[in-house]
């Protein structure tokens, strides 16, 4: 294998490490990029370099930005009394797309997991407790995934915040908008029935 | 939206243009990259820049390399009397993985298509005819996809090479290795039956 092929192979190997891409789709993506060297590949390489050099985690909440304290934590437009706890930055982005929550966030960076040796320290939970104390938080909204790990972590956080005079809430569970009962799992239906409300 | 988020959004938009990635998987990929800035993102950005700057198409066969004439065309180890015609560089790579063909290639860059206004000129077919004449080719192997467009293009090339004293062959069609009859389409089974051979 020569220099040329080696460079391309190396690029394919790196691309194949991305979530959602395997060796085959990485090859297709790289060929596509090479065909559009000027229009796509160069800008993509530059954008990637740019973000790789500037992106960092917010020291306060764990969100991704370009400074030590992220835009949301610094923004004066955001309500200061509420913290929404999410597992991951992707979940923060999902909440922001909803455009309903106007407080601040706390990104755990995962869920508690005995198997993977992920404890509270790895998840910025002590930092959350500090923030609740220091920022005069009135409500902590647990927006964790409705999975076993997510709910375990939610329970742990609720216990950690007990007696601090903060109201701990979690997202409602029920039928998703546009959802058809026939396609929902039993757990969702039973949760929605238990949490039924006056029409 | 601030500077930080803009850079990340721009990167996500560029990633989402890759085949096999949509907006959602591009977001996941970018978050993954940001988490592994040093180990994956930086090397990937560098590798991409490197390939974007050096990759070019072989003037002879259309393969991708770093010089005007690609490694395969320059290699003295490859048989000179055979040209394998493929649609795309991905197909050339697939043939090379097979490690059975030791001649040279000719990459068309697509198939004839009246709808997309792709004629012989766009597909390096005149160049193929020139090569057959100039390089003293004995056999042209048509390794085009077994699709309607691929086979149309194969027929066109076979006609263009008629009377040039070159043997034109195509890949065998039949049951793929490991294939189960019950899962094969009717066309494949009938092709395999027609091309049956002594056991």
mmCIF file of C-alpha atoms in Angstrom, chain A residues 2 4-5 7-8 11-12 14-15 17-21 24-25 27-35 37 39-57 64-66 71 88-90 93 97, chain B residues 2 4-5 7-8 11-12 14-15 17-21 24-25 27-35 37 39-57 64-66 71 88-90 93 97:
data_model
loop_
_atom_site.group_PDB
_atom_site.id
_atom_site.type_symbol
_atom_site.label_atom_id
_atom_site.label_comp_id
_atom_site.label_asym_id
_atom_site.label_seq_id
_atom_site.Cartn_x
_atom_site.Cartn_y
_atom_site.Cartn_z
ATOM 1 C CA UNK A 2 1.405 3.362 -0.980
ATOM 2 C CA UNK A 4 -1.816 7.870 -1.118
ATOM 3 C CA UNK A 5 -3.902 4.871 -0.194
ATOM 4 C CA UNK A 7 -3.780 8.493 3.933
ATOM 5 C CA UNK A 8 -7.200 7.604 2.602
ATOM 6 C CA UNK A 11 -9.152 8.737 7.122
ATOM 7 C CA UNK A 12 -11.640 5.907 6.593
ATOM 8 C CA UNK A 14 -11.040 7.485 11.756
ATOM 9 C CA UNK A 15 -14.436 8.099 10.173
ATOM 10 C CA UNK A 17 -15.075 5.322 14.690
ATOM 11 C CA UNK A 18 -17.928 7.818 14.596
ATOM 12 C CA UNK A 19 -21.196 6.595 16.081
ATOM 13 C CA UNK A 20 -23.606 5.642 13.299
ATOM 14 C CA UNK A 21 -20.860 4.911 10.764
ATOM 15 C CA UNK A 24 -18.661 0.467 4.779
ATOM 16 C CA UNK A 25 -20.488 3.746 5.320
ATOM 17 C CA UNK A 27 -15.773 4.368 2.892
ATOM 18 C CA UNK A 28 -18.823 5.802 1.145
ATOM 19 C CA UNK A 29 -18.579 9.019 3.148
ATOM 20 C CA UNK A 30 -14.864 9.425 2.390
ATOM 21 C CA UNK A 31 -15.392 8.834 -1.348
ATOM 22 C CA UNK A 32 -18.195 11.380 -1.286
ATOM 23 C CA UNK A 33 -15.897 13.833 0.480
ATOM 24 C CA UNK A 34 -13.066 13.289 -1.990
ATOM 25 C CA UNK A 35 -15.445 13.929 -4.866
ATOM 26 C CA UNK A 37 -13.089 18.216 -1.988
ATOM 27 C CA UNK A 39 -17.250 22.333 -1.549
ATOM 28 C CA UNK A 40 -17.553 19.987 1.421
ATOM 29 C CA UNK A 41 -14.298 18.327 2.525
ATOM 30 C CA UNK A 42 -12.182 21.465 3.015
ATOM 31 C CA UNK A 43 -14.908 23.386 4.910
ATOM 32 C CA UNK A 44 -15.622 20.290 7.005
ATOM 33 C CA UNK A 45 -11.940 19.822 7.894
ATOM 34 C CA UNK A 46 -11.681 23.493 8.835
ATOM 35 C CA UNK A 47 -14.909 23.495 10.876
ATOM 36 C CA UNK A 48 -13.749 20.374 12.705
ATOM 37 C CA UNK A 49 -10.338 21.864 13.469
ATOM 38 C CA UNK A 50 -12.019 25.069 14.654
ATOM 39 C CA UNK A 51 -14.394 23.285 17.018
ATOM 40 C CA UNK A 52 -11.677 20.886 18.216
ATOM 41 C CA UNK A 53 -9.520 23.849 19.182
ATOM 42 C CA UNK A 54 -12.178 25.989 20.814
ATOM 43 C CA UNK A 55 -14.835 23.685 22.287
ATOM 44 C CA UNK A 56 -14.776 23.095 26.018
ATOM 45 C CA UNK A 57 -17.095 22.043 28.790
ATOM 46 C CA UNK A 64 -20.390 22.625 25.582
ATOM 47 C CA UNK A 65 -19.249 26.066 24.536
ATOM 48 C CA UNK A 66 -16.115 28.013 23.762
ATOM 49 C CA UNK A 71 -23.622 31.051 27.098
ATOM 50 C CA UNK A 88 -26.071 14.581 28.062
ATOM 51 C CA UNK A 89 -25.497 17.705 25.968
ATOM 52 C CA UNK A 90 -27.668 16.114 23.263
ATOM 53 C CA UNK A 93 -30.079 20.535 22.833
ATOM 54 C CA UNK A 97 -35.383 22.848 20.631
ATOM 55 C CA UNK B 2 -23.632 32.823 20.035
ATOM 56 C CA UNK B 4 -19.728 28.942 20.091
ATOM 57 C CA UNK B 5 -23.021 27.379 19.182
ATOM 58 C CA UNK B 7 -19.432 26.932 15.047
ATOM 59 C CA UNK B 8 -20.864 23.688 16.391
ATOM 60 C CA UNK B 11 -20.069 21.594 11.860
ATOM 61 C CA UNK B 12 -23.272 19.597 12.411
ATOM 62 C CA UNK B 14 -21.627 19.930 7.233
ATOM 63 C CA UNK B 15 -21.574 16.475 8.819
ATOM 64 C CA UNK B 17 -24.428 16.289 4.326
ATOM 65 C CA UNK B 18 -22.416 13.070 4.426
ATOM 66 C CA UNK B 19 -24.154 10.043 2.946
ATOM 67 C CA UNK B 20 -25.491 7.841 5.726
ATOM 68 C CA UNK B 21 -25.750 10.664 8.256
ATOM 69 C CA UNK B 24 -29.777 13.567 14.242
ATOM 70 C CA UNK B 25 -26.819 11.222 13.712
ATOM 71 C CA UNK B 27 -25.445 15.760 16.122
ATOM 72 C CA UNK B 28 -24.508 12.538 17.868
ATOM 73 C CA UNK B 29 -21.299 12.259 15.852
ATOM 74 C CA UNK B 30 -20.285 15.858 16.608
ATOM 75 C CA UNK B 31 -20.952 15.420 20.344
ATOM 76 C CA UNK B 32 -18.880 12.243 20.281
ATOM 77 C CA UNK B 33 -16.105 14.126 18.499
ATOM 78 C CA UNK B 34 -16.186 17.013 20.967
ATOM 79 C CA UNK B 35 -15.931 14.557 23.856
ATOM 80 C CA UNK B 37 -11.315 16.205 20.953
ATOM 81 C CA UNK B 39 -7.919 11.446 20.511
ATOM 82 C CA UNK B 40 -10.307 11.509 17.541
ATOM 83 C CA UNK B 41 -11.419 14.976 16.439
ATOM 84 C CA UNK B 42 -7.996 16.557 15.936
ATOM 85 C CA UNK B 43 -6.526 13.574 14.038
ATOM 86 C CA UNK B 44 -9.715 13.353 11.951
ATOM 87 C CA UNK B 45 -9.593 17.061 11.050
ATOM 88 C CA UNK B 46 -5.912 16.723 10.114
ATOM 89 C CA UNK B 47 -6.445 13.536 8.072
ATOM 90 C CA UNK B 48 -9.335 15.181 6.253
ATOM 91 C CA UNK B 49 -7.321 18.293 5.461
ATOM 92 C CA UNK B 50 -4.428 16.121 4.274
ATOM 93 C CA UNK B 51 -6.570 14.051 1.928
ATOM 94 C CA UNK B 52 -8.514 17.112 0.717
ATOM 95 C CA UNK B 53 -5.243 18.752 -0.251
ATOM 96 C CA UNK B 54 -3.554 15.771 -1.884
ATOM 97 C CA UNK B 55 -6.258 13.514 -3.351
ATOM 98 C CA UNK B 56 -6.820 13.680 -7.088
ATOM 99 C CA UNK B 57 -8.231 11.507 -9.839
ATOM 100 C CA UNK B 64 -8.211 8.190 -6.596
ATOM 101 C CA UNK B 65 -4.619 8.740 -5.563
ATOM 102 C CA UNK B 66 -2.197 11.527 -4.808
ATOM 103 C CA UNK B 71 -0.426 3.621 -8.077
ATOM 104 C CA UNK B 88 -17.067 3.888 -9.055
ATOM 105 C CA UNK B 89 -13.895 3.946 -6.970
ATOM 106 C CA UNK B 90 -15.827 2.095 -4.239
ATOM 107 C CA UNK B 93 -11.841 -1.010 -3.787
ATOM 108 C CA UNK B 97 -10.450 -6.573 -1.541
#
